[in-house]
PDB file of C-alpha atoms and ligand atoms in Angstrom:
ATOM      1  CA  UNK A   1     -21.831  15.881 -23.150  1.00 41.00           C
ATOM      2  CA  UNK A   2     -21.981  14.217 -19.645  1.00 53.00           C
ATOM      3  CA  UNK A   3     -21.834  15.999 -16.787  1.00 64.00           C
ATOM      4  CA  UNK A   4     -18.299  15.827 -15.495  1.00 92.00           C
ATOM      5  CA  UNK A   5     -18.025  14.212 -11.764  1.00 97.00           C
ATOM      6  CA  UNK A   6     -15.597  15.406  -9.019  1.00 98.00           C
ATOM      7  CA  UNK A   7     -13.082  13.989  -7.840  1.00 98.00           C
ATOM      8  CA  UNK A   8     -13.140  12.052  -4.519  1.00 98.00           C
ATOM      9  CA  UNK A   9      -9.637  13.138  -2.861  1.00 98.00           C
ATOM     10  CA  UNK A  10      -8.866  11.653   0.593  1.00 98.00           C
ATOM     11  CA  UNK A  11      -5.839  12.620   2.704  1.00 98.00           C
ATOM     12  CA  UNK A  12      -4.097   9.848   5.507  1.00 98.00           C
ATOM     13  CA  UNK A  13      -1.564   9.181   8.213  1.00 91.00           C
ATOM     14  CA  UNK A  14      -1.078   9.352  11.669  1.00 84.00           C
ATOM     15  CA  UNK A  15      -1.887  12.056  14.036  1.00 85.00           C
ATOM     16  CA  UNK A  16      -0.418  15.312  13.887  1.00 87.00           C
ATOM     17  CA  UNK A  17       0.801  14.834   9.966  1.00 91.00           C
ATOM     18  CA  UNK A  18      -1.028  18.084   8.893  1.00 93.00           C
ATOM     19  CA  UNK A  19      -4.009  16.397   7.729  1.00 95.00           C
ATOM     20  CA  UNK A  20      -6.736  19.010   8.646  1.00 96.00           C
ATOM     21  CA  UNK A  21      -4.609  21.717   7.874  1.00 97.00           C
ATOM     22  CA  UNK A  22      -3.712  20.564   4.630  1.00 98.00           C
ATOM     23  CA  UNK A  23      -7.490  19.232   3.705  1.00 98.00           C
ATOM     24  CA  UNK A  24      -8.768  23.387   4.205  1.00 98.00           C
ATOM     25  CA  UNK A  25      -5.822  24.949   2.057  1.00 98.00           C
ATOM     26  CA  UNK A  26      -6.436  22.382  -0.457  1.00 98.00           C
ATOM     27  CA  UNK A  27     -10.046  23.071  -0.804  1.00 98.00           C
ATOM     28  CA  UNK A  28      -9.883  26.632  -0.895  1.00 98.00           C
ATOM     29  CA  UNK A  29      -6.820  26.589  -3.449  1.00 98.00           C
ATOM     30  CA  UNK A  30      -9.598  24.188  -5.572  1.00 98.00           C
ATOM     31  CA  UNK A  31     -12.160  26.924  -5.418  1.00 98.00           C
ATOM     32  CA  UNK A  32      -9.355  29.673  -6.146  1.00 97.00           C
ATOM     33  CA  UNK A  33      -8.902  27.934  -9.610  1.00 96.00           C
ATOM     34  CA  UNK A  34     -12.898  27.903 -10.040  1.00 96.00           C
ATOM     35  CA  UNK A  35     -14.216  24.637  -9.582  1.00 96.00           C
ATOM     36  CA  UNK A  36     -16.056  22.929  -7.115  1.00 98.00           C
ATOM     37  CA  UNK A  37     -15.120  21.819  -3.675  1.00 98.00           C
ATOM     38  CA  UNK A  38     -15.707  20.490  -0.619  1.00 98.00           C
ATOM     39  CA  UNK A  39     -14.154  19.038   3.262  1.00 98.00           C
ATOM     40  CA  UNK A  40     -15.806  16.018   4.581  1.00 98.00           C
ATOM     41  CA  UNK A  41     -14.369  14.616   7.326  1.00 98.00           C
ATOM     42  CA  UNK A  42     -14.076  10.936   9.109  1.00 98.00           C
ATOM     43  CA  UNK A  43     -15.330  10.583  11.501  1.00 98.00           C
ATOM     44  CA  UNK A  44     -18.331  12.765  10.673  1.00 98.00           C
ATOM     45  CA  UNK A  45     -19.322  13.532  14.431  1.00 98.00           C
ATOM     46  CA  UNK A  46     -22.606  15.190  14.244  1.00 98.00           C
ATOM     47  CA  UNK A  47     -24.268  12.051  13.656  1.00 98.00           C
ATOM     48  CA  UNK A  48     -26.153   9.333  15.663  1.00 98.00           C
ATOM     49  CA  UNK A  49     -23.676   6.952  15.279  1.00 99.00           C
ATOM     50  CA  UNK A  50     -20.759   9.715  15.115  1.00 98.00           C
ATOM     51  CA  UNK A  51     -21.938  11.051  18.666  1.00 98.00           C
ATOM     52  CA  UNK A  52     -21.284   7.574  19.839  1.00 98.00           C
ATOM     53  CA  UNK A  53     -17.551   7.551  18.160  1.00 98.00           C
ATOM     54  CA  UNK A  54     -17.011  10.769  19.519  1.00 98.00           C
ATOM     55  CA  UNK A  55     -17.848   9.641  23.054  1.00 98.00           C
ATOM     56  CA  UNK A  56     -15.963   6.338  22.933  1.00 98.00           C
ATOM     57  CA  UNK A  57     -12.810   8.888  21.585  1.00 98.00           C
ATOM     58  CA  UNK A  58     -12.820  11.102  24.154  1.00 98.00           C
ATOM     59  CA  UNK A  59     -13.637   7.899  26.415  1.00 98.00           C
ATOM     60  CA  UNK A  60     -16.688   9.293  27.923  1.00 98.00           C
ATOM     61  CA  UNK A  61     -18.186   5.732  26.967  1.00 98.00           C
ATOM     62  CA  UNK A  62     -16.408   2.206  26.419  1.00 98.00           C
ATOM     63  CA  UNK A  63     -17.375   0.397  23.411  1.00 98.00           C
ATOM     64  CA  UNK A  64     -16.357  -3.755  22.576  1.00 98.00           C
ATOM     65  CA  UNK A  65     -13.540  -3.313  19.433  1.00 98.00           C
ATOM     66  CA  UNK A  66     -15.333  -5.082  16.793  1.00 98.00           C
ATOM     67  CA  UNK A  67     -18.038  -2.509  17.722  1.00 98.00           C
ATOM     68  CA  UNK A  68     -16.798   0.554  17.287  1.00 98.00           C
ATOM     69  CA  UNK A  69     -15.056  -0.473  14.180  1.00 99.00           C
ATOM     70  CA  UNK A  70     -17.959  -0.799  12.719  1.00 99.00           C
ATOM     71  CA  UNK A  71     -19.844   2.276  13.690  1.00 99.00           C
ATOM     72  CA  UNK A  72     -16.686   3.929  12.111  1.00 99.00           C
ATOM     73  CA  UNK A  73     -17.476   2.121   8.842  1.00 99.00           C
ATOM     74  CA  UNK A  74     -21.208   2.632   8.964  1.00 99.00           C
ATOM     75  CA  UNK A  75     -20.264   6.324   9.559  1.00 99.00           C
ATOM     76  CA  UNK A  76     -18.658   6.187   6.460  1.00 99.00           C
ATOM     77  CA  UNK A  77     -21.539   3.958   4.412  1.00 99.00           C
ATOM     78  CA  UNK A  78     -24.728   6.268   6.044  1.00 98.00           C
ATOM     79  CA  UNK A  79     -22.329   9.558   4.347  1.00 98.00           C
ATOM     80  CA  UNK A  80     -22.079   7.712   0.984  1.00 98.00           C
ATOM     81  CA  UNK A  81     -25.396   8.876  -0.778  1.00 98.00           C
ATOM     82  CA  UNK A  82     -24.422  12.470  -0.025  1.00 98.00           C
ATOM     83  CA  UNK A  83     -20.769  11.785  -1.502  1.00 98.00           C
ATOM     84  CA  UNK A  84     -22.546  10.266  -4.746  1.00 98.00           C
ATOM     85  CA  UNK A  85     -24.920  12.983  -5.074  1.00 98.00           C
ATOM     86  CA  UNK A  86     -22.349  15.393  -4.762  1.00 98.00           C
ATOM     87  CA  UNK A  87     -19.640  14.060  -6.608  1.00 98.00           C
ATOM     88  CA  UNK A  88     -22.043  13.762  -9.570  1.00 97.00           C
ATOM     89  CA  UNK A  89     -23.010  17.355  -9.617  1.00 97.00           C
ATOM     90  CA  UNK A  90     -19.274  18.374  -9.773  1.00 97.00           C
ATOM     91  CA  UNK A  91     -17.750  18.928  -6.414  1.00 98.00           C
ATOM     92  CA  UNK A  92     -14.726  17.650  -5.727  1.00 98.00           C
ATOM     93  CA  UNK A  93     -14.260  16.241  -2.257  1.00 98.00           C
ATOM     94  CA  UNK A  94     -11.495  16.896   0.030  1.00 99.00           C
ATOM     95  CA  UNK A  95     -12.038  13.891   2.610  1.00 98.00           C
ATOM     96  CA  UNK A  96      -9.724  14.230   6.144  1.00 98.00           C
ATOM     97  CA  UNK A  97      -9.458  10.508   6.854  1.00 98.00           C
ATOM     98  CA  UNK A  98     -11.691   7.348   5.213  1.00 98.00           C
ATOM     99  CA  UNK A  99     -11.683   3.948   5.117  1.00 98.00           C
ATOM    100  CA  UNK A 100      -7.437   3.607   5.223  1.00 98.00           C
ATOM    101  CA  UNK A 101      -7.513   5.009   8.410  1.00 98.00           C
ATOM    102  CA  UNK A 102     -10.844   2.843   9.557  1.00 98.00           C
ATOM    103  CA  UNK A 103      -8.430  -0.438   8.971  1.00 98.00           C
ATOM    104  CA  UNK A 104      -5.223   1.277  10.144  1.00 98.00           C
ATOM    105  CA  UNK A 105      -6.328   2.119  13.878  1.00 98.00           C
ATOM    106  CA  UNK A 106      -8.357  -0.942  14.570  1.00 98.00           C
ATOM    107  CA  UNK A 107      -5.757  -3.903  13.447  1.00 98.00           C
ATOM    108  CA  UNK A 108      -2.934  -2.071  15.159  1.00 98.00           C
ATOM    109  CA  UNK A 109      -4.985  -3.156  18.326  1.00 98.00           C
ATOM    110  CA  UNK A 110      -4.047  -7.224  18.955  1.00 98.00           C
ATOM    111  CA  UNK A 111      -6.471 -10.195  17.575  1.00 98.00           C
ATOM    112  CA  UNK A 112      -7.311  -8.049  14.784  1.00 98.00           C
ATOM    113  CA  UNK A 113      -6.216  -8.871  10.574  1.00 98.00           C
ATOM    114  CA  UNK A 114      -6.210  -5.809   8.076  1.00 98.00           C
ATOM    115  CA  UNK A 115      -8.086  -8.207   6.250  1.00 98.00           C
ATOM    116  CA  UNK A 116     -11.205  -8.626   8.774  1.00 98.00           C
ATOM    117  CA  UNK A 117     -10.689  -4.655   9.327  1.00 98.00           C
ATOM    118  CA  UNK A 118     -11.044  -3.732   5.633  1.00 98.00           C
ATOM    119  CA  UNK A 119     -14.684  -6.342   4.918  1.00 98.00           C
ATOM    120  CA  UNK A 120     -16.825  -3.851   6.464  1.00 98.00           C
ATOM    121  CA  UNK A 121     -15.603  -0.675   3.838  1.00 98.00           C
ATOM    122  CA  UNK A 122     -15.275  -2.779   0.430  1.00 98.00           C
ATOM    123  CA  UNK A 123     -17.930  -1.143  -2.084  1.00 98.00           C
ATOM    124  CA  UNK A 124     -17.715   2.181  -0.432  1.00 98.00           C
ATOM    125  CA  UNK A 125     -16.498   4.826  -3.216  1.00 98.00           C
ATOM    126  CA  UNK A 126     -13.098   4.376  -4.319  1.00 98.00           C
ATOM    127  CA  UNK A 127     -11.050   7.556  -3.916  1.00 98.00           C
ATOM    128  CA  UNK A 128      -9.190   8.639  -7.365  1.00 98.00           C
ATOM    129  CA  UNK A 129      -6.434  10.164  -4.930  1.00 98.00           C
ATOM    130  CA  UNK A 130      -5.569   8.888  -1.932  1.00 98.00           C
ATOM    131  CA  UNK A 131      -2.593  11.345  -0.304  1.00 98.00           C
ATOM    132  CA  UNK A 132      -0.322  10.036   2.408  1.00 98.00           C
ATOM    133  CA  UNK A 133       1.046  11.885   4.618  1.00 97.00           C
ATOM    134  CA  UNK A 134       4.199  10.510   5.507  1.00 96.00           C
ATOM    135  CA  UNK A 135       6.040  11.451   8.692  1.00 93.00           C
ATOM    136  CA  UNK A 136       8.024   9.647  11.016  1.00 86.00           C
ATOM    137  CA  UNK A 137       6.936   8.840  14.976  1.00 76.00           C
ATOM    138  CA  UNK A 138      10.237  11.118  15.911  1.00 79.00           C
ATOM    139  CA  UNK A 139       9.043  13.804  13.754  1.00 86.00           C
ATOM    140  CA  UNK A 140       5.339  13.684  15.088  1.00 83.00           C
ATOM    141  CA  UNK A 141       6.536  13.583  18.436  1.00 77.00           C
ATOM    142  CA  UNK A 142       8.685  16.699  17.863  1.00 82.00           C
ATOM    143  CA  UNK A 143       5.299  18.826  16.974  1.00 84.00           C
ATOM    144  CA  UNK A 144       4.719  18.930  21.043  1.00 78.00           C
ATOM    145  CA  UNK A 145       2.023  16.480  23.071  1.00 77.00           C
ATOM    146  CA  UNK A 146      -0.178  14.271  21.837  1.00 79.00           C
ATOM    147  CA  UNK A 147      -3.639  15.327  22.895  1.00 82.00           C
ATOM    148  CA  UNK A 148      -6.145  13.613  25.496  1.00 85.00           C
ATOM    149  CA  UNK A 149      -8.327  11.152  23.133  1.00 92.00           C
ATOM    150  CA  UNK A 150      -7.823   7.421  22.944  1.00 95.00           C
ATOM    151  CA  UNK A 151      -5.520   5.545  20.439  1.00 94.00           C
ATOM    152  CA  UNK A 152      -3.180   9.515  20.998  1.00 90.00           C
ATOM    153  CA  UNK A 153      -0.129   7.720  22.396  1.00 88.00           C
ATOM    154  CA  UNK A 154       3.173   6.859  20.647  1.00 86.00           C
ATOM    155  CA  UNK A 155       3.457   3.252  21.006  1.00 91.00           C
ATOM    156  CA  UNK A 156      -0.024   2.989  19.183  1.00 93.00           C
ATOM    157  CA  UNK A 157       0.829   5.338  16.567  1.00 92.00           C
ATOM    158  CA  UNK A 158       3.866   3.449  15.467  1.00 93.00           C
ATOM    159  CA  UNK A 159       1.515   0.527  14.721  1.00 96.00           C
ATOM    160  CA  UNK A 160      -0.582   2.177  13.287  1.00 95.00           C
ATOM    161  CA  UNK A 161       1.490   3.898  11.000  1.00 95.00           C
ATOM    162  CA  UNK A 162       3.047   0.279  10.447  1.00 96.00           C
ATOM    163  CA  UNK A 163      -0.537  -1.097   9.031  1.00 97.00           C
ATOM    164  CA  UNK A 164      -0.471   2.326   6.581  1.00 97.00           C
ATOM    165  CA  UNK A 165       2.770   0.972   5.130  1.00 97.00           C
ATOM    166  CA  UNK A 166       1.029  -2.207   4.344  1.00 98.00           C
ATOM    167  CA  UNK A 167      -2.084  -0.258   3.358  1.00 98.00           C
ATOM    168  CA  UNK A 168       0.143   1.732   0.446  1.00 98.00           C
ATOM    169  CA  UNK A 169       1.519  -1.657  -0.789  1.00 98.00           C
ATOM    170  CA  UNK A 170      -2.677  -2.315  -2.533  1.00 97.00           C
ATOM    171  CA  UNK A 171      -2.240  -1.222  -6.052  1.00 97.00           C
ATOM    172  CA  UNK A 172      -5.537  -1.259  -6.540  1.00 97.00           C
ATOM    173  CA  UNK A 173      -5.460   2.520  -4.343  1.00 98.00           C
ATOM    174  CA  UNK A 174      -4.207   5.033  -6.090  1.00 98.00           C
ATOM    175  CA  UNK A 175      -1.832   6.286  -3.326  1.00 98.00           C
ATOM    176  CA  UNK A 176       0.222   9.450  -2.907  1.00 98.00           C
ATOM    177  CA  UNK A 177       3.121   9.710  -0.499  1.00 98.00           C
ATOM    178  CA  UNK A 178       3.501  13.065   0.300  1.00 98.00           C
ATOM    179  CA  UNK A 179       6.640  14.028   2.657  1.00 97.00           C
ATOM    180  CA  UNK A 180       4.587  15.967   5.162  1.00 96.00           C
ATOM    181  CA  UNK A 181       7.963  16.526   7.234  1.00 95.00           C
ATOM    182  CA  UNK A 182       8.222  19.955   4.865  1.00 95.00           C
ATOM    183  CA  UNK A 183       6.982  23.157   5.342  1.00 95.00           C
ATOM    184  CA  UNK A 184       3.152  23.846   5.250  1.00 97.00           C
ATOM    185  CA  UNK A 185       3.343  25.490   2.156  1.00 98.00           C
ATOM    186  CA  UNK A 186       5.503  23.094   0.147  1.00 98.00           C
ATOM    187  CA  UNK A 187       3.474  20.127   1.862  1.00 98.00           C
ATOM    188  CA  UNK A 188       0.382  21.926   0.090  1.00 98.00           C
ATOM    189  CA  UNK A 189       2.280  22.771  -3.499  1.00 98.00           C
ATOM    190  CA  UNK A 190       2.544  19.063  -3.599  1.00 98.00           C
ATOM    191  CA  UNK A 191      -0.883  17.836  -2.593  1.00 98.00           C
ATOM    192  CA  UNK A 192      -2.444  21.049  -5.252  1.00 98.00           C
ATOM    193  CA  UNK A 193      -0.576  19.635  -8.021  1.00 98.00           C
ATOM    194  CA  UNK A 194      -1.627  15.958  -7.537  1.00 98.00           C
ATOM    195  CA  UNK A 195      -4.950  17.344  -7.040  1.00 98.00           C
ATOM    196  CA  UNK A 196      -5.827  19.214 -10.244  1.00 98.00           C
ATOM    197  CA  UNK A 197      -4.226  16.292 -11.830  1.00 97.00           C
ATOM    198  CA  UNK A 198      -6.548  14.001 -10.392  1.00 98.00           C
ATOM    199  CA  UNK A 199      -9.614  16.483 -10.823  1.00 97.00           C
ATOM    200  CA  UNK A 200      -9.098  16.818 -14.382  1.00 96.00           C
ATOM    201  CA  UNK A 201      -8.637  13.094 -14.710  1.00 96.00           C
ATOM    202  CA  UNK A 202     -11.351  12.180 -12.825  1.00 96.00           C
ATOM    203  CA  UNK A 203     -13.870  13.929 -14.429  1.00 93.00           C
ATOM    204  CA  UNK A 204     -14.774  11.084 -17.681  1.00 91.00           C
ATOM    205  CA  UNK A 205     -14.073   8.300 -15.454  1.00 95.00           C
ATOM    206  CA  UNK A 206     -16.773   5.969 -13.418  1.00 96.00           C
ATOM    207  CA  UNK A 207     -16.637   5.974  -9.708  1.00 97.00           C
ATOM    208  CA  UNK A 208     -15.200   3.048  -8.618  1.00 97.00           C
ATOM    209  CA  UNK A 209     -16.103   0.683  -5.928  1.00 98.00           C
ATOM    210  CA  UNK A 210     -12.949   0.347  -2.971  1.00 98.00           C
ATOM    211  CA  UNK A 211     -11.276  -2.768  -2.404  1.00 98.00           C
ATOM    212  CA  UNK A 212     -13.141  -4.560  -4.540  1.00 94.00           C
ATOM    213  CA  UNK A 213     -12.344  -6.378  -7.760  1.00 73.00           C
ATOM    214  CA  UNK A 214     -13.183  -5.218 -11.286  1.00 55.00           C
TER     215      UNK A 214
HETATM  216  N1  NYM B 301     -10.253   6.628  13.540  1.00 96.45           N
HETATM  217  C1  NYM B 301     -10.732   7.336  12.495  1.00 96.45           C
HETATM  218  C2  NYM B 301     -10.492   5.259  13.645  1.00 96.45           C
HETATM  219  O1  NYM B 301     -10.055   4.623  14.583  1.00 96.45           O
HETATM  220  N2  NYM B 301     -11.228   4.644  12.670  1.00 96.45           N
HETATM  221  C3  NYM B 301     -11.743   5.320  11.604  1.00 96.45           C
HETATM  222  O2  NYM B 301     -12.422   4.722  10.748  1.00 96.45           O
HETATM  223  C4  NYM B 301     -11.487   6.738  11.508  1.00 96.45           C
HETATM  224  C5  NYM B 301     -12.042   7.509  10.368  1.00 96.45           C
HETATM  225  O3  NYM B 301     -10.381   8.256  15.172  1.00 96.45           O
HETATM  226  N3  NYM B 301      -7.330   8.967  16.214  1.00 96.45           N
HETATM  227  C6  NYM B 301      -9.525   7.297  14.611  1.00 96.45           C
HETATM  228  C7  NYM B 301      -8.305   8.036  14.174  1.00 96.45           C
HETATM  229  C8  NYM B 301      -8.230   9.227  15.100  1.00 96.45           C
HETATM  230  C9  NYM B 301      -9.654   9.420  15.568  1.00 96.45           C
HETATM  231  O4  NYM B 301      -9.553  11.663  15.172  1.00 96.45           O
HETATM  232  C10 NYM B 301     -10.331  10.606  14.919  1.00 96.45           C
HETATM  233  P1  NYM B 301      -9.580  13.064  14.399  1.00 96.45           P
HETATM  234  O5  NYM B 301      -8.500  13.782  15.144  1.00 96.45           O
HETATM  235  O6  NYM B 301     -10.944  13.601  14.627  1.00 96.45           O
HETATM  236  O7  NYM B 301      -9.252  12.845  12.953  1.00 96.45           O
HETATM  237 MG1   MG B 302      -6.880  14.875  14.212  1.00 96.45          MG
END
Protein backbone atom coordinates (compact mmCIF):
# COMPACT_ATOMS: atom_id res chain seq x y z
CA UNK A 1 0.00 0.00 0.00
CA UNK A 2 0.92 3.72 -0.61
CA UNK A 3 2.41 5.63 1.74
CA UNK A 4 -0.25 7.71 3.40
CA UNK A 5 0.40 11.72 3.07
CA UNK A 6 -0.34 14.30 5.83
CA UNK A 7 -2.53 16.51 5.95
CA UNK A 8 -1.85 20.20 5.10
CA UNK A 9 -3.96 22.12 7.93
CA UNK A 10 -3.80 25.95 7.85
CA UNK A 11 -5.37 28.21 10.51
CA UNK A 12 -6.70 32.19 9.54
CA UNK A 13 -8.12 35.48 10.72
CA UNK A 14 -7.20 38.61 11.96
CA UNK A 15 -4.78 39.49 14.59
CA UNK A 16 -5.11 38.48 18.00
CA UNK A 17 -7.78 35.46 17.08
CA UNK A 18 -5.58 32.82 18.87
CA UNK A 19 -3.93 31.69 15.85
CA UNK A 20 -0.39 30.85 17.23
CA UNK A 21 -1.70 29.65 20.28
CA UNK A 22 -4.05 27.42 18.81
CA UNK A 23 -1.50 26.17 15.83
CA UNK A 24 1.09 24.72 19.05
CA UNK A 25 -1.81 22.93 21.09
CA UNK A 26 -3.00 21.52 17.95
CA UNK A 27 0.24 20.07 16.95
CA UNK A 28 1.17 18.67 20.09
CA UNK A 29 -2.48 17.16 20.68
CA UNK A 30 -1.58 15.50 16.88
CA UNK A 31 1.56 13.97 18.23
CA UNK A 32 -0.31 12.96 21.61
CA UNK A 33 -2.54 10.64 19.39
CA UNK A 34 0.79 9.29 17.58
CA UNK A 35 1.10 10.62 14.31
CA UNK A 36 3.10 13.02 12.69
CA UNK A 37 3.22 16.74 13.00
CA UNK A 38 4.46 19.83 12.38
CA UNK A 39 4.10 24.22 12.77
CA UNK A 40 5.10 26.14 9.78
CA UNK A 41 4.44 29.48 9.87
CA UNK A 42 3.71 32.54 7.25
CA UNK A 43 5.59 34.50 7.03
CA UNK A 44 8.58 32.20 7.46
CA UNK A 45 11.08 35.01 8.69
CA UNK A 46 14.40 33.41 8.71
CA UNK A 47 14.66 33.68 5.13
CA UNK A 48 16.22 36.04 2.49
CA UNK A 49 13.17 37.21 1.35
CA UNK A 50 11.41 36.73 4.94
CA UNK A 51 14.18 39.09 6.52
CA UNK A 52 12.97 41.62 4.07
CA UNK A 53 9.07 41.05 5.18
CA UNK A 54 10.10 41.17 8.56
CA UNK A 55 11.80 44.54 8.14
CA UNK A 56 9.09 46.16 6.01
CA UNK A 57 6.61 44.75 9.21
CA UNK A 58 8.27 46.20 11.79
CA UNK A 59 8.83 49.23 9.24
CA UNK A 60 12.49 49.30 9.57
CA UNK A 61 12.35 49.44 5.60
CA UNK A 62 9.49 50.73 3.13
CA UNK A 63 8.66 48.50 0.37
CA UNK A 64 6.17 49.59 -3.03
CA UNK A 65 2.67 47.31 -2.28
CA UNK A 66 2.71 45.19 -5.25
CA UNK A 67 6.22 44.37 -3.90
CA UNK A 68 5.92 43.12 -0.83
CA UNK A 69 2.92 41.17 -1.80
CA UNK A 70 4.82 39.28 -3.67
CA UNK A 71 7.78 38.51 -1.53
CA UNK A 72 4.94 37.25 0.83
CA UNK A 73 3.85 34.83 -1.92
CA UNK A 74 7.32 33.83 -3.01
CA UNK A 75 7.86 33.19 0.76
CA UNK A 76 5.26 30.87 0.51
CA UNK A 77 6.33 29.19 -3.16
CA UNK A 78 10.44 28.98 -2.06
CA UNK A 79 8.73 26.80 1.37
CA UNK A 80 6.68 24.57 -1.00
CA UNK A 81 9.29 21.74 -1.83
CA UNK A 82 9.83 21.28 1.90
CA UNK A 83 5.87 21.12 2.45
CA UNK A 84 5.75 18.37 -0.45
CA UNK A 85 8.54 16.46 0.84
CA UNK A 86 7.15 16.45 4.10
CA UNK A 87 3.68 15.98 3.59
CA UNK A 88 4.59 12.86 1.56
CA UNK A 89 6.53 11.21 4.28
CA UNK A 90 3.52 11.60 6.69
CA UNK A 91 3.61 14.76 8.67
CA UNK A 92 0.82 16.60 9.00
CA UNK A 93 1.27 20.34 8.86
CA UNK A 94 -0.09 22.81 11.18
CA UNK A 95 0.42 26.12 9.00
CA UNK A 96 -0.19 29.71 11.17
CA UNK A 97 -1.31 31.83 8.22
CA UNK A 98 -0.94 31.02 4.11
CA UNK A 99 -2.04 32.23 1.13
CA UNK A 100 -5.82 33.50 2.63
CA UNK A 101 -4.13 35.79 4.65
CA UNK A 102 -1.46 36.82 1.66
CA UNK A 103 -4.80 38.14 -0.34
CA UNK A 104 -6.64 39.31 2.80
CA UNK A 105 -4.02 42.05 4.03
CA UNK A 106 -2.94 43.34 0.70
CA UNK A 107 -6.55 44.10 -1.09
CA UNK A 108 -7.81 45.62 2.13
CA UNK A 109 -5.17 48.36 1.14
CA UNK A 110 -7.02 50.70 -1.85
CA UNK A 111 -6.33 50.01 -5.80
CA UNK A 112 -5.97 46.49 -5.00
CA UNK A 113 -8.75 43.32 -6.35
CA UNK A 114 -8.74 39.93 -4.32
CA UNK A 115 -8.52 38.76 -7.66
CA UNK A 116 -4.98 40.40 -8.68
CA UNK A 117 -4.00 39.51 -4.86
CA UNK A 118 -4.78 35.78 -5.16
CA UNK A 119 -2.67 35.24 -9.14
CA UNK A 120 0.55 35.15 -7.47
CA UNK A 121 -0.52 31.90 -4.87
CA UNK A 122 -2.72 29.74 -7.44
CA UNK A 123 -0.83 26.22 -7.77
CA UNK A 124 0.63 26.48 -4.36
CA UNK A 125 -0.66 23.29 -2.27
CA UNK A 126 -4.18 23.31 -1.52
CA UNK A 127 -4.84 22.96 2.21
CA UNK A 128 -7.42 19.93 3.04
CA UNK A 129 -8.45 22.19 6.15
CA UNK A 130 -8.48 25.56 6.17
CA UNK A 131 -9.72 26.81 9.98
CA UNK A 132 -11.10 30.28 10.48
CA UNK A 133 -10.90 31.88 13.23
CA UNK A 134 -13.76 33.97 13.58
CA UNK A 135 -13.89 36.90 15.99
CA UNK A 136 -15.32 40.14 15.85
CA UNK A 137 -13.14 43.72 15.71
CA UNK A 138 -14.97 44.49 19.32
CA UNK A 139 -13.90 41.25 20.60
CA UNK A 140 -10.20 41.58 19.29
CA UNK A 141 -10.03 44.90 20.57
CA UNK A 142 -11.16 43.72 24.03
CA UNK A 143 -7.87 41.29 24.24
CA UNK A 144 -5.82 44.74 25.14
CA UNK A 145 -3.46 46.82 22.40
CA UNK A 146 -2.68 46.02 19.24
CA UNK A 147 1.07 45.71 18.99
CA UNK A 148 3.70 48.07 17.12
CA UNK A 149 3.97 46.37 13.45
CA UNK A 150 2.30 47.75 10.36
CA UNK A 151 -1.23 46.79 9.05
CA UNK A 152 -1.84 46.35 13.63
CA UNK A 153 -4.54 49.03 13.70
CA UNK A 154 -8.35 48.61 13.88
CA UNK A 155 -9.58 50.37 10.95
CA UNK A 156 -7.29 47.99 8.79
CA UNK A 157 -8.29 44.97 10.52
CA UNK A 158 -11.94 45.46 9.86
CA UNK A 159 -11.06 45.33 6.14
CA UNK A 160 -9.25 42.91 6.33
CA UNK A 161 -11.39 40.72 8.11
CA UNK A 162 -14.07 41.99 5.46
CA UNK A 163 -11.89 40.37 2.40
CA UNK A 164 -11.80 36.90 4.78
CA UNK A 165 -15.60 36.92 4.58
CA UNK A 166 -15.35 37.00 0.88
CA UNK A 167 -12.39 34.62 1.02
CA UNK A 168 -14.81 31.81 2.94
CA UNK A 169 -17.52 32.34 0.24
CA UNK A 170 -14.71 30.01 -2.53
CA UNK A 171 -16.06 26.56 -2.31
CA UNK A 172 -13.37 25.33 -3.84
CA UNK A 173 -11.45 25.87 0.05
CA UNK A 174 -12.42 23.66 2.31
CA UNK A 175 -13.08 26.23 5.11
CA UNK A 176 -13.74 25.90 8.83
CA UNK A 177 -15.30 28.66 10.89
CA UNK A 178 -14.30 28.18 14.18
CA UNK A 179 -15.86 30.68 16.93
CA UNK A 180 -12.54 31.68 18.41
CA UNK A 181 -14.54 34.14 20.84
CA UNK A 182 -14.59 30.78 23.33
CA UNK A 183 -12.34 29.68 25.72
CA UNK A 184 -8.81 28.40 24.70
CA UNK A 185 -9.62 25.06 25.41
CA UNK A 186 -13.00 24.71 23.71
CA UNK A 187 -11.50 26.88 20.72
CA UNK A 188 -8.90 23.85 20.54
CA UNK A 189 -11.64 20.80 21.14
CA UNK A 190 -13.05 22.19 18.00
CA UNK A 191 -10.06 22.71 15.76
CA UNK A 192 -8.69 18.73 17.22
CA UNK A 193 -11.80 17.26 16.05
CA UNK A 194 -11.83 18.84 12.53
CA UNK A 195 -8.31 17.94 12.48
CA UNK A 196 -8.16 14.15 12.92
CA UNK A 197 -11.06 14.25 10.63
CA UNK A 198 -9.20 15.83 8.04
CA UNK A 199 -5.91 13.75 8.81
CA UNK A 200 -7.58 10.58 8.40
CA UNK A 201 -9.26 11.82 5.26
CA UNK A 202 -6.47 13.18 3.82
CA UNK A 203 -4.32 10.47 3.87
CA UNK A 204 -5.62 8.43 0.18
CA UNK A 205 -6.26 11.65 -1.38
CA UNK A 206 -3.87 13.69 -4.01
CA UNK A 207 -2.60 17.03 -3.00
CA UNK A 208 -4.36 19.47 -4.66
CA UNK A 209 -3.30 22.55 -6.41
CA UNK A 210 -5.06 26.09 -4.62
CA UNK A 211 -7.27 28.19 -6.49
CA UNK A 212 -6.99 26.51 -9.38
CA UNK A 213 -9.45 24.53 -11.46
CA UNK A 214 -9.67 20.74 -11.71
N1 LIG B 1 0.68 39.07 6.23
C1 LIG B 1 0.93 37.75 6.38
C2 LIG B 1 0.50 39.63 4.97
O1 LIG B 1 0.27 40.81 4.84
N2 LIG B 1 0.59 38.81 3.87
C3 LIG B 1 0.86 37.48 3.97
O2 LIG B 1 0.95 36.78 2.95
C4 LIG B 1 1.04 36.91 5.29
C5 LIG B 1 1.34 35.47 5.43
O3 LIG B 1 1.90 39.87 8.02
N3 LIG B 1 -0.16 41.28 10.18
C6 LIG B 1 0.65 39.95 7.40
C7 LIG B 1 -0.35 39.58 8.44
C8 LIG B 1 0.30 39.97 9.74
C9 LIG B 1 1.77 39.96 9.44
O4 LIG B 1 2.23 38.78 11.33
C10 LIG B 1 2.49 38.76 10.02
P1 LIG B 1 2.40 37.55 12.34
O5 LIG B 1 1.96 38.20 13.61
O6 LIG B 1 3.85 37.21 12.30
O7 LIG B 1 1.51 36.42 11.92
MG1 LIG C 1 0.53 37.35 15.00
Amino acid sequence: MACRRGALIVLEGVDRAGKTTQCKKLVQALQQSGRAAELMTFPDRTTTIGQLISAYLEKKSDLEDHTVHLLFSANRWEMVPLMKKKLEQGTTLVVDRYAFSGAAFTSAKPGFSLDWCMKPDVGLPKPDLVLFLQLSPTEAALRGQFGEERYETSAFQKAVQQKFEQLIKDPSVNWQVIDASQNVEDVHRDITTHSLNTVNKAQNLPIGELWKET
